[in-house]
Coordinates of C-alpha atoms in Angstrom, one line a residue:
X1 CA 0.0 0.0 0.0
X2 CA 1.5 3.1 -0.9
X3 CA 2.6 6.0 1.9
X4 CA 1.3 8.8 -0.4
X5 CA -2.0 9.8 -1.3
X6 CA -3.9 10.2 -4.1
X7 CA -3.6 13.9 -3.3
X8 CA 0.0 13.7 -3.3
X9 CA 0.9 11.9 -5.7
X10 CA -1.0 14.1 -8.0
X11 CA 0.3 17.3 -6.5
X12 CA 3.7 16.0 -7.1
X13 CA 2.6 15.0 -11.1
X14 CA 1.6 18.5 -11.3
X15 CA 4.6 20.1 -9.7
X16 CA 7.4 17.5 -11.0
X17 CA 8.4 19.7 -13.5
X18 CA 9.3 22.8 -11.5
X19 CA 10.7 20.9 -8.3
X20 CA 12.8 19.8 -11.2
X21 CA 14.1 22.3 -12.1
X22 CA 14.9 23.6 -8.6
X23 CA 16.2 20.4 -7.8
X24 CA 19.4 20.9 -11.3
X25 CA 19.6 24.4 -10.3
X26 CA 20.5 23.9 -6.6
X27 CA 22.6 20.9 -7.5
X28 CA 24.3 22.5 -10.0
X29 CA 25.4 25.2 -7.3
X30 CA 26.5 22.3 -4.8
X31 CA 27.9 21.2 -7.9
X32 CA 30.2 24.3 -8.3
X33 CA 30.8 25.0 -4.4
X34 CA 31.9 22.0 -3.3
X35 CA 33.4 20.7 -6.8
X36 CA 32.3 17.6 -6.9
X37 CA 32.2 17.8 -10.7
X38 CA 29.4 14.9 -10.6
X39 CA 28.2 16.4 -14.2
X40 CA 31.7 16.9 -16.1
X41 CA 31.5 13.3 -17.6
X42 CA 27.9 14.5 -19.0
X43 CA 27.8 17.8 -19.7
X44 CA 30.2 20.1 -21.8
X45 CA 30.6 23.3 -18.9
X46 CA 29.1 25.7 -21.2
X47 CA 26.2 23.3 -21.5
X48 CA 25.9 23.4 -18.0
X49 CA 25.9 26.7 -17.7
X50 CA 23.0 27.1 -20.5
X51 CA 21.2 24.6 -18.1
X52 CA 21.8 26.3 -15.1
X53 CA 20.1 29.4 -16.3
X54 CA 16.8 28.2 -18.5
X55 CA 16.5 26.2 -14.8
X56 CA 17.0 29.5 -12.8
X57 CA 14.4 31.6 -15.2
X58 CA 12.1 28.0 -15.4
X59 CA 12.1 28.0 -11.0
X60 CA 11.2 32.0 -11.2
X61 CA 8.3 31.0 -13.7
X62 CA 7.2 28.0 -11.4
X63 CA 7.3 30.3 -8.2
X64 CA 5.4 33.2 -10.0
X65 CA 2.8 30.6 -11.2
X66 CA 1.6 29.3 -8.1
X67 CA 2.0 33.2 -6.9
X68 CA -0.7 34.6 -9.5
X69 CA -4.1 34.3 -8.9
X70 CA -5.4 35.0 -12.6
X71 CA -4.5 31.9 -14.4
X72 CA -5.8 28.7 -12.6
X73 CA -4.1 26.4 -15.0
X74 CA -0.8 27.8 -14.4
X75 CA -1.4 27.4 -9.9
X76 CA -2.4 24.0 -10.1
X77 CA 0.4 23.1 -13.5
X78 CA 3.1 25.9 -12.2
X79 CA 5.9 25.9 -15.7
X80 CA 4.3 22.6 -17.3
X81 CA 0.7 24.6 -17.7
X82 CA 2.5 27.5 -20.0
X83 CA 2.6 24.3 -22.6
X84 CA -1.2 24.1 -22.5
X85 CA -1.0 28.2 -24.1
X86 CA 1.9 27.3 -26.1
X87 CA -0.1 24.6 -28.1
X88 CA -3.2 26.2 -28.5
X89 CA -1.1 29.5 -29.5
X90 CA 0.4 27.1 -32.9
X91 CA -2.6 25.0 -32.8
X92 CA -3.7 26.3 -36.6
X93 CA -0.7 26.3 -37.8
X94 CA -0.5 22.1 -36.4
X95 CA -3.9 21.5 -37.5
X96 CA -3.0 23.6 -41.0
X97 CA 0.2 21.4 -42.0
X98 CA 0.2 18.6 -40.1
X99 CA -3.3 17.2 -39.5
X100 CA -5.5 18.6 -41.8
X101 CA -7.0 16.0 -44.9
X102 CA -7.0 17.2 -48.4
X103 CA -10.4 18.2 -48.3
X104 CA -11.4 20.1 -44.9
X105 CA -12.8 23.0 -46.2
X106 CA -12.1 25.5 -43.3
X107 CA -12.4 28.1 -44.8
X108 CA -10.7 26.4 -48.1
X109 CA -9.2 22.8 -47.8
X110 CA -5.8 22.2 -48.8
X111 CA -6.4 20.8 -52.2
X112 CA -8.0 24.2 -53.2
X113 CA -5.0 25.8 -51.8
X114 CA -3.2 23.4 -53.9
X115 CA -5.0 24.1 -56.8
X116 CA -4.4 27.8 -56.5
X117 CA -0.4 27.4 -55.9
X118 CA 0.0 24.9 -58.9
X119 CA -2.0 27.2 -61.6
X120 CA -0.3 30.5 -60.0
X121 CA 3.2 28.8 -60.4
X122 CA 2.4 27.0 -63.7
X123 CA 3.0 23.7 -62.5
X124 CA 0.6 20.6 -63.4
X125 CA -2.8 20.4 -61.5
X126 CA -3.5 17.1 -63.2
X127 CA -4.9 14.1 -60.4
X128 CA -3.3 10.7 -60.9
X129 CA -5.2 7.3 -60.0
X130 CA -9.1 9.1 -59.7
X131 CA -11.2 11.4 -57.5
X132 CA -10.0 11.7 -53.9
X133 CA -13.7 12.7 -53.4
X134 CA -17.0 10.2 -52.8
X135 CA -19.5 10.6 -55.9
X136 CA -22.0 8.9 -54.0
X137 CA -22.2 11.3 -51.0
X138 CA -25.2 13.7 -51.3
X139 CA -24.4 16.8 -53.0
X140 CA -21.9 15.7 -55.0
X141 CA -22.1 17.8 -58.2
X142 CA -20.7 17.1 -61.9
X143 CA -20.8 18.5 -65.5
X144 CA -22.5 16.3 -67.8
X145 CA -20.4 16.2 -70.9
X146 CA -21.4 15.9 -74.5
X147 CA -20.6 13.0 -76.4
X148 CA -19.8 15.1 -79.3
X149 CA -17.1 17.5 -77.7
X150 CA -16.4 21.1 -79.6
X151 CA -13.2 22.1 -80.2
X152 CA -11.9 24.0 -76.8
X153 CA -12.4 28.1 -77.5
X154 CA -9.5 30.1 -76.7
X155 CA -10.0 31.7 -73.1
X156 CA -9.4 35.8 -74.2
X157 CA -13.2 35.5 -75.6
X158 CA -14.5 34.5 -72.4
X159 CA -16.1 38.3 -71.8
X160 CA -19.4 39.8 -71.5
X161 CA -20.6 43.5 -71.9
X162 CA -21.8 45.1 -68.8
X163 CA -23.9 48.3 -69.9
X164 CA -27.5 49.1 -70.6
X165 CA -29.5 51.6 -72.7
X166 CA -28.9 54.1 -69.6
X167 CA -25.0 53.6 -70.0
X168 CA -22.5 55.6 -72.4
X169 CA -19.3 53.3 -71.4
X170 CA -20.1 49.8 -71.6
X171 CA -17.3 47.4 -70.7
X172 CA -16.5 44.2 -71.6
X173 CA -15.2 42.1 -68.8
X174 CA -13.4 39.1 -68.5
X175 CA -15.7 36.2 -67.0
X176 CA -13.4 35.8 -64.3
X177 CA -12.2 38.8 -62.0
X178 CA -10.0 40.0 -58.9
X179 CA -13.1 40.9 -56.1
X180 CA -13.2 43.8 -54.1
X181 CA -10.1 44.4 -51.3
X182 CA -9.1 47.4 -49.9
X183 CA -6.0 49.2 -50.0
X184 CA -5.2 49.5 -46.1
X185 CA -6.6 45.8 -45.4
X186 CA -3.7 44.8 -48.2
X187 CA -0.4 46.1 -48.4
X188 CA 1.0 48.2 -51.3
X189 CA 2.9 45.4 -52.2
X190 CA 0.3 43.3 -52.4
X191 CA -2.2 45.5 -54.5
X192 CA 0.8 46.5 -57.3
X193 CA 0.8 42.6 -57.7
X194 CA -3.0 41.8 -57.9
X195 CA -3.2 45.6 -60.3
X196 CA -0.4 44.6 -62.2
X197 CA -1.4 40.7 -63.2
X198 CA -4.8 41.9 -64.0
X199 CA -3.4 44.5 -66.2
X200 CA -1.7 41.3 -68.1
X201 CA -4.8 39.2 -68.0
X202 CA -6.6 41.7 -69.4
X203 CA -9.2 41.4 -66.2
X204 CA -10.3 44.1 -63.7
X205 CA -9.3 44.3 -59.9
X206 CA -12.1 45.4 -57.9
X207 CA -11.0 48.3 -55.0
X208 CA -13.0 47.6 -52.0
X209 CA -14.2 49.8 -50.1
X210 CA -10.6 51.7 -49.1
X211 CA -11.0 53.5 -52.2
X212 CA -8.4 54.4 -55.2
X213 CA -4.6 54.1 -54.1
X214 CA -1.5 55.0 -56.3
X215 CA -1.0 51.4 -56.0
X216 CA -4.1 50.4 -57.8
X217 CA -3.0 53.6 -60.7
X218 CA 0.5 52.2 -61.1
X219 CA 0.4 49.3 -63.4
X220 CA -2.9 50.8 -65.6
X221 CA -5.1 48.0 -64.8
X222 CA -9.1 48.2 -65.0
X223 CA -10.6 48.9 -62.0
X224 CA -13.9 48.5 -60.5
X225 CA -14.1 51.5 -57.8
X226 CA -16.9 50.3 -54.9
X227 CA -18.4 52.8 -53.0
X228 CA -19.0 51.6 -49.4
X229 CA -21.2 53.5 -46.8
X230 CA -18.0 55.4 -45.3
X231 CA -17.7 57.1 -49.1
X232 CA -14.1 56.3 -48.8
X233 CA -11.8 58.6 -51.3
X234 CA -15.4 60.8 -52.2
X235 CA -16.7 62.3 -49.0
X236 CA -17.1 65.6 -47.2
X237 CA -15.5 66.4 -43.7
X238 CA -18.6 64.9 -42.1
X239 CA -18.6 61.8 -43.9
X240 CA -21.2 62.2 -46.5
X241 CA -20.9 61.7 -50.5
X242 CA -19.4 64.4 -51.9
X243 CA -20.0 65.0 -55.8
X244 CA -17.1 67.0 -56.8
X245 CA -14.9 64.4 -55.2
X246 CA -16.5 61.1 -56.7
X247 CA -16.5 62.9 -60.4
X248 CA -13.0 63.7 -59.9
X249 CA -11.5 59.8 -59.6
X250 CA -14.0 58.3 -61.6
X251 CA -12.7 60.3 -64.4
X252 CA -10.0 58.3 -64.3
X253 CA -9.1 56.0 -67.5
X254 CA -8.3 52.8 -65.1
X255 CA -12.1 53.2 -63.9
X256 CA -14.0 51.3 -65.8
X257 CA -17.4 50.3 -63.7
X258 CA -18.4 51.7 -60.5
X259 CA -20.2 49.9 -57.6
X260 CA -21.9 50.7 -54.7
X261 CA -21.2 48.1 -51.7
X262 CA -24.7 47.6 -50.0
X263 CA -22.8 45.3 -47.8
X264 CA -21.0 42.7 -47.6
X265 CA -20.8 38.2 -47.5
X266 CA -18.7 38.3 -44.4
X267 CA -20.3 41.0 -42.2
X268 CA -23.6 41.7 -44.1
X269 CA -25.8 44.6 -42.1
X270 CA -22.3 45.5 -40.1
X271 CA -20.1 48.3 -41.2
X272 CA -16.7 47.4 -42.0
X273 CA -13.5 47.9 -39.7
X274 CA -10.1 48.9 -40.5
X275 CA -7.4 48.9 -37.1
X276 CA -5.8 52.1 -36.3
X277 CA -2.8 49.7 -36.3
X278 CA -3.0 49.6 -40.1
X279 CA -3.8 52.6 -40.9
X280 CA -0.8 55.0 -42.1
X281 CA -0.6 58.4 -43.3
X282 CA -0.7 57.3 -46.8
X283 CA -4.4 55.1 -46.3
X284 CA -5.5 57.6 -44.2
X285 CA -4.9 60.6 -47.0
X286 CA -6.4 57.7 -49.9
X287 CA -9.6 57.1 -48.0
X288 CA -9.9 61.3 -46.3
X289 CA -9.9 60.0 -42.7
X290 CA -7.6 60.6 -39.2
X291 CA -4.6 59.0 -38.1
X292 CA -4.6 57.5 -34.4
X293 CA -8.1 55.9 -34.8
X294 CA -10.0 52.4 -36.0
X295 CA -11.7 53.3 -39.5
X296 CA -15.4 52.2 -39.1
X297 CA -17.8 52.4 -42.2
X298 CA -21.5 52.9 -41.1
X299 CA -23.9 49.7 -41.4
X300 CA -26.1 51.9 -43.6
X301 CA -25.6 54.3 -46.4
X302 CA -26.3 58.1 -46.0
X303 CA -27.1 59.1 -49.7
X304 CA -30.1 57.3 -49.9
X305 CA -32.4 55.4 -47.6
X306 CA -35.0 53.7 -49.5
X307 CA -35.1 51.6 -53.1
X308 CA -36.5 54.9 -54.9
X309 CA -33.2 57.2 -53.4
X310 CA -31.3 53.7 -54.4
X311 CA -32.3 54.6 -58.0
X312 CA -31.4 57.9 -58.5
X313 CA -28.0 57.3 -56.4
X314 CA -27.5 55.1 -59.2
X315 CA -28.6 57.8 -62.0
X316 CA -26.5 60.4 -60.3
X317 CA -23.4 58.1 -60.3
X318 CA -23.6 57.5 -63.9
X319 CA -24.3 61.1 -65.0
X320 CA -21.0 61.9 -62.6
X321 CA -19.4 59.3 -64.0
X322 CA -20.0 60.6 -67.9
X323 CA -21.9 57.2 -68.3
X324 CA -19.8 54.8 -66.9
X325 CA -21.7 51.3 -66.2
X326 CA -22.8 51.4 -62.3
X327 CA -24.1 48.8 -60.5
X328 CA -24.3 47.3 -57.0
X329 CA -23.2 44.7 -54.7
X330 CA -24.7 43.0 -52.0
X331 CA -25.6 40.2 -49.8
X332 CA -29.1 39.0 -50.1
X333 CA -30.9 39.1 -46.3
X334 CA -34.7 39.8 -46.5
X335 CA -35.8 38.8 -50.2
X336 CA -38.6 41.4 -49.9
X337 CA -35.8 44.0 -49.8
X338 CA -34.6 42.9 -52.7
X339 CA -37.5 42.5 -54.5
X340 CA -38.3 46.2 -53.3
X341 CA -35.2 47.0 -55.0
X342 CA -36.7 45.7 -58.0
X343 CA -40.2 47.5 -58.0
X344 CA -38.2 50.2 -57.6
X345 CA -36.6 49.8 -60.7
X346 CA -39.9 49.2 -62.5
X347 CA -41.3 52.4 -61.1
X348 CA -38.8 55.2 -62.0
X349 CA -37.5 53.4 -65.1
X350 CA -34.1 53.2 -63.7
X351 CA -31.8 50.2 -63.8
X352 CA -28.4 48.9 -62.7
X353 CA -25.9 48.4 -65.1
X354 CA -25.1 45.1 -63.0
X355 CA -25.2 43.5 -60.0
X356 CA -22.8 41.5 -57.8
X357 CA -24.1 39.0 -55.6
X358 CA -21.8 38.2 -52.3
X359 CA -22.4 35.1 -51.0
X360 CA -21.9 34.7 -46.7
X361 CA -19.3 32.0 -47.3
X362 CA -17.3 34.7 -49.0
X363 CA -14.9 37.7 -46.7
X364 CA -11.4 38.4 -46.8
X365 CA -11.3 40.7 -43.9
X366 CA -12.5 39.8 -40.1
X367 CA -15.8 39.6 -39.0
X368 CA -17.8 38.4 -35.9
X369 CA -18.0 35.2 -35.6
X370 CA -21.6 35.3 -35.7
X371 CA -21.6 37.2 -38.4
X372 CA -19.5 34.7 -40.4
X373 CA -21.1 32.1 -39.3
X374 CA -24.7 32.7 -39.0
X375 CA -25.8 36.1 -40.9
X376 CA -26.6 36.4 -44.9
X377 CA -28.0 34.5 -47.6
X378 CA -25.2 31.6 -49.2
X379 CA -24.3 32.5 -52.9
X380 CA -26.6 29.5 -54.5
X381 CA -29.5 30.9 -53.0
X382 CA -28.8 34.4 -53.3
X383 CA -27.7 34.2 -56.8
X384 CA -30.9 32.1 -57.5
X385 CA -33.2 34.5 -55.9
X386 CA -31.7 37.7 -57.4
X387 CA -31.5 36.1 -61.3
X388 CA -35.0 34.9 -60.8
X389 CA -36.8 38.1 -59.6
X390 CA -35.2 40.4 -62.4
X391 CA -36.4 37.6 -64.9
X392 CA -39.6 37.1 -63.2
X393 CA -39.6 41.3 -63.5
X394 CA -38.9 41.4 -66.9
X395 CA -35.8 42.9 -66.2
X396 CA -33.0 40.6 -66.8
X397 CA -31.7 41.7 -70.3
X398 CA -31.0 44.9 -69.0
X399 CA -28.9 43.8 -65.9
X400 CA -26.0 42.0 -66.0
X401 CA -25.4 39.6 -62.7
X402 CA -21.6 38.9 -61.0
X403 CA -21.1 36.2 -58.0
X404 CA -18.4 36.3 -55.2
X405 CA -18.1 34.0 -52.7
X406 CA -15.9 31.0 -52.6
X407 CA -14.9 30.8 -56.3
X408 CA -11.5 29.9 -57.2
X409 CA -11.8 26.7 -59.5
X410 CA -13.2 26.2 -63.1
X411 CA -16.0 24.0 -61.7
X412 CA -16.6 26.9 -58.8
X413 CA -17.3 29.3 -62.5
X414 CA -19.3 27.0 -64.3
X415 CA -21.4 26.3 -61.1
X416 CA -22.2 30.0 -60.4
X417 CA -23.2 30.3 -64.5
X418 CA -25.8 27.7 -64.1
X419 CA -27.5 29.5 -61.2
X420 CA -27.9 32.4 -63.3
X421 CA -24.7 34.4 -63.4
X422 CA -23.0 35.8 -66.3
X423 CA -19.5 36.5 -64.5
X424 CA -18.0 35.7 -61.2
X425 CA -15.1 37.6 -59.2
X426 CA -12.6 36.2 -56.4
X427 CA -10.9 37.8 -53.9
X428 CA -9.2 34.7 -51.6
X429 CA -8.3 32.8 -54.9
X430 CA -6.1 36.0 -56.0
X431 CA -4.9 36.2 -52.5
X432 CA -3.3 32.7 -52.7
X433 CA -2.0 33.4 -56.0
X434 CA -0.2 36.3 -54.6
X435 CA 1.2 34.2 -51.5
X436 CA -1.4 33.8 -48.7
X437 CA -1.7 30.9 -46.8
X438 CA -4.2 31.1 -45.0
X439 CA -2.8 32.1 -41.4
X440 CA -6.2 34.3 -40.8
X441 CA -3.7 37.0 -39.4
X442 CA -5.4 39.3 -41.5
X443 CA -6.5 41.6 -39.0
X444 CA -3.4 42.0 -36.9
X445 CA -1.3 43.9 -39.0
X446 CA 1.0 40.3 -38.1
X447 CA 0.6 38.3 -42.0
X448 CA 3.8 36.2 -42.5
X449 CA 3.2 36.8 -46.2
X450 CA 3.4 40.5 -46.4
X451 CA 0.2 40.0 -48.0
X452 CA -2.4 42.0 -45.5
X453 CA -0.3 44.0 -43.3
X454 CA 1.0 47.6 -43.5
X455 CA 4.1 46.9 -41.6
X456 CA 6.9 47.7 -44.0
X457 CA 8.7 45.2 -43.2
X458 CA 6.7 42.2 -43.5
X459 CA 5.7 44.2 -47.0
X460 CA 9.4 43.5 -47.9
X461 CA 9.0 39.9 -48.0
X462 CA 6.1 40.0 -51.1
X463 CA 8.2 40.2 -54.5
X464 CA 6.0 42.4 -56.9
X465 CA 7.5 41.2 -60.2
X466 CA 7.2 37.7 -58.7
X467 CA 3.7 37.4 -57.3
X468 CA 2.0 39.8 -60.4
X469 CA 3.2 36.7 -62.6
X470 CA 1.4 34.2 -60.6
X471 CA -1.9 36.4 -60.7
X472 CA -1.6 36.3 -64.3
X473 CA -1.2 33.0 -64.2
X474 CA -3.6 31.8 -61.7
X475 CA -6.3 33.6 -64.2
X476 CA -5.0 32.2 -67.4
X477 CA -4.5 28.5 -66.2
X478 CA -8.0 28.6 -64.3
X479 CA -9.2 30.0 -67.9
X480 CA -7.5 27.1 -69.8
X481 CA -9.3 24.9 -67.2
X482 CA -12.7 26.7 -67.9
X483 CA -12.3 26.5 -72.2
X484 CA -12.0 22.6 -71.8
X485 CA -14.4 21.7 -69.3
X486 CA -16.8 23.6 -71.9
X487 CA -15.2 21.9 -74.7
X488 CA -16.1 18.6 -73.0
X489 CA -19.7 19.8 -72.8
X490 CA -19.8 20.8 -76.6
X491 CA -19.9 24.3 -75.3
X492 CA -17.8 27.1 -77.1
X493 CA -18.5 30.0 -74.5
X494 CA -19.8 30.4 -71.1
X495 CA -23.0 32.2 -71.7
X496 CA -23.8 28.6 -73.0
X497 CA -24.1 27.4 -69.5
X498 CA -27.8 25.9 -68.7
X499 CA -29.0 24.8 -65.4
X500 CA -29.9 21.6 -66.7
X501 CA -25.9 20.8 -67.8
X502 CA -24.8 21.0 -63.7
X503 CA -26.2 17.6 -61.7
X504 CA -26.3 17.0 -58.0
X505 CA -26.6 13.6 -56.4
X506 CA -29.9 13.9 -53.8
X507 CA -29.7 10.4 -52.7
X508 CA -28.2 7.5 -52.6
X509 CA -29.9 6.6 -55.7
X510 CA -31.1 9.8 -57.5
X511 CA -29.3 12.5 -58.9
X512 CA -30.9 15.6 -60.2
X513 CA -29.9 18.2 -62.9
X514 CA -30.2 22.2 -61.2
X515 CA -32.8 22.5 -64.0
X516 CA -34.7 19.8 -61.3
X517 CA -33.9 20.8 -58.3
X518 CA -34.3 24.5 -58.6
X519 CA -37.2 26.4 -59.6
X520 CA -36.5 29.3 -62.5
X521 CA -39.4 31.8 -63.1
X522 CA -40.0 32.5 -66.7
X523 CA -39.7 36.3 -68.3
X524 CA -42.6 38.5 -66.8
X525 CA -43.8 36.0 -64.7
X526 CA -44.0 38.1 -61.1
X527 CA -46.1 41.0 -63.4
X528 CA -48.8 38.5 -64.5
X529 CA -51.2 36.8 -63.0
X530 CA -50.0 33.3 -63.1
X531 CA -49.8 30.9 -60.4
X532 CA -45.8 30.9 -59.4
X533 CA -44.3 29.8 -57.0
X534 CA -46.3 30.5 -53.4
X535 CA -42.3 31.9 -52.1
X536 CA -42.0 34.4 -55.1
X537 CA -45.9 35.1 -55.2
X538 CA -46.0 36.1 -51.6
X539 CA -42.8 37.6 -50.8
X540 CA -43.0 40.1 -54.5
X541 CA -46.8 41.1 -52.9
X542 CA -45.3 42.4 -49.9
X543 CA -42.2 44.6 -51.2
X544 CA -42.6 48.1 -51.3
X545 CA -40.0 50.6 -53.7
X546 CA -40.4 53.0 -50.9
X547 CA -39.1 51.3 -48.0
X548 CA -36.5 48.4 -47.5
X549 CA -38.6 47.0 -44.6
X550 CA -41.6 45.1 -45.2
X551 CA -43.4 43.2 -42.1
X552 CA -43.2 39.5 -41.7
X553 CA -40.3 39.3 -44.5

């Protein structure tokens, strides 16, 4: 029977480490006063002495351990609990290299990291020995091919004209985009390479919300300049939209489209944040704001409040803008709202160039966790719902639809098409290509990339010349990807992209084609009479173009 108790015994597990370390430190002293030299057949002496301290500084720790009252961990573990902080400190970066399967997608899964690494450094993407993934699992999607394949079309045709009646400018866009990311939340480095690459590509970078840099004017690439709520770069001292200001940039040549930011996939309905600790003299002068201070855009716009004001924002833009094409992006919440939007449009005789639908899996920047996880409309349905009501409205020829959220493969393109889209944009896709990997340090001013930090330093460590290739090549390769998945299909361009060429398995024993599984209102259909469906029925009956809020919806 032993002498100890339980009690004991465990209090000596939990202190064996720092009684050891005593225990080396005062025998090493013995050691030295009475010269015993009981180590010298062990230990070099300078080895001893590199002992002798880490156990001095380790006893200090022990003694202020069980001293503190604030951790309990570290009383009851005093030196051995500090490796309970250590582990969960690395624990992403363990879980990200060491333990994580090819296909956790949290937030991407190291095969679409992969994918994004191989295409931006032009190495093979090719898959020996079959699908890592099960095609009998529900949800598992696939392109049905033709069995008369077209030759593949060469990827530079892959465009589409975004510009109504209402627009002077129209542009022709690639089919495949940089999304929107502000100057301030990236580094300069970082947007000269994403600028540059799309410049070669001949595709356009999006700005974000942080407004237009030098950066994004450098290289004389297209750019898409989005308007959030904090009218970054085009507002007065209090904040507001300021006209003069707003004609001035999007004068510009590199301005090609302009967009006004609703909200948001990561954070819809919460205004956006950049740190004070990222904000230098040179973003503060680009976006008109102080120094010393966290950089919050309001939840809400100020130059408009309801979907009529929404409208002739829109008109005023494009007359500021000498015609440029002006749309809007957003993350579908309430569908009444957007269907208010809609009637809106219907009742002043006033559309959109375009629209960008952000899906809730999409964000670059930090969010709540709530908000990330549990706020906003996914891109399927919010594309579905948004393509639908401007067909059902009779409006759909006239406004061209982009998707965001998640997109970085060929398959992730064709997918968004056949839900109604006519181009898509990516903002963590380009990100990879330009070297992130994924640390989700983006908001610490800390990313070991130099990719989304404004510490000149870390900056150093992104090569320009370098990383602008691989975002030139990322596009083309995905392109290449794009042309001969089509080809397979005995398809020659995207706009050829039916829901009823995409399939989903339901069951263990029943797939279904989107054309199935999804329902798709025909042209006019919410203006008539018919019976539709009770959802788009009942939901278009309670919108109102002169509020955003409608009861129950």
């Amino acid at each position: 029977m032993s002498v100890f108790s339980a009690s004991q015994r465990s209090k000596a597990m939990r202190f064996s480490v720092w009684w050891a370390v005593i225990a080396f430190a005062v025998f090493y002293v013995m050691n030295q006063v009475f010269s015993w030299n009981l180590m010298d057949p062990f230990l070099s002496e300078s080895l001893q002495i590199d002992f002798f301290i880490w156990a001095v500084f380790l006893s200090l720790l022990g003694l202020y351990d069980v001293l503190q009252k604030k951790h309990s961990i570290l009383r009851n573990y005093p030196v051995m609990g500090h490796f309970r902080y250590l582990f969960e400190l690395i624990r992403p970066e363990i879980r990200q290299y060491l333990l994580e399967s090819d296909e956790d997608s949290v937030p991407f899964s190291r095969a679409q990291r992969s994918l994004v690494y191989q295409r931006a450094k032009n190495l093979p993407s090719e898959q020996a020995f079959g699908s890592l993934l099960d095609v009998y699992a529900n949800g598992h999607e696939f392109l049905s091919h033709s069995l008369t394949p077209v030759p593949r079309s060469a990827p530079e045709s892959f465009r589409i004209d975004i510009g109504n009646a209402q627009c002077a400018q129209p542009y022709s866009a690639s089919i495949f985009n940089i999304s929107a990311m502000s100057f301030g939340s990236l580094s300069a480095n970082a947007i000269l390479a994403l600028n540059a690459g799309a410049k070669r590509g001949n595709f356009y970078h999006d700005t974000g919300e942080g407004s237009i840099s030098p950066y994004h004017l450098e290289s004389g690439g297209d750019l898409v300049w989005e308007l959030g709520s904090g009218y970054f770069g085009c507002r007065d001292e209090k904040g507001n939209f300021d006209p003069a200001r707003f004609a001035e940039k999007a004068a510009l040549p590199n301005v090609k489209m302009i967009e006004i930011k609703m909200n948001q996939g990561a954070k819809p309905g919460h205004g956006g944040i950049l740190p004070k600790e990222k904000i230098t003299p040179l973003v503060a002068e680009v976006r008109g704001i102080p120094m010393g201070q966290d950089c919050v855009s309001p939840s809400a716009h100020t130059a408009f409040r309801t979907p009529l004001q929404l409208m002739e924002f829109i008109r005023k833009l494009r007359e500021l803008s000498n015609g440029k094409p002006v749309g809007f992006k957003l993350c579908v919440g309430r569908p009444s709202e957007f269907m208010a939007i809609v009637k809106a449009m219907l009742q002043t005789g006033i559309y959109p160039d375009y629209i960008v639908v952000d899906g809730s899996e999409g964000g670059t920047g930090a969010a709540p966790v709530e908000f990330s996880n549990h706020m906003g409309m996914p891109l399927r349905e919010g594309l579905l719902l948004v393509h639908n009501t401007l067909v059902g409205a009779g409006l759909r020829e006239h406004i061209k639809i982009g998707a965001s959220g998640k997109i970085i493969s060929a398959f992730d393109i064709v997918r968004a098409l056949a839900l109604g889209a006519d181009w898509v944009n990516s903002a963590r896709g380009f990100l990879f290509a330009v070297g992130c990997v994924q640390s989700m340090s983006c908001q610490n001013n800390k990313c070991p990339t130099g990719v989304a930090t404004q510490d000149k330093r870390r900056q150093k460590a992104l090569n320009v010349a370098n990383k602008t290739e691989r975002v030139y090549r990322f596009h083309r390769n995905t392109m290449l990807s794009l042309s001969e998945m089509l080809a397979a299909a005995g398809l020659t361009h995207p706009a050829g992209i039916r829901p009823e060429h995409l399939v989903v398995r339901v069951s263990e024993v029943e797939v279904q084609t989107y054309a199935q599984r999804y329902t798709f209102l025909s042209s006019g259909e919410l203006l008539t009479g018919a019976d539709i469906h009770p959802f788009y029925r009942g939901t278009w009956n309670q919108a109102n173009s002169e509020t955003f809020y409608s009861p129950g919806n």
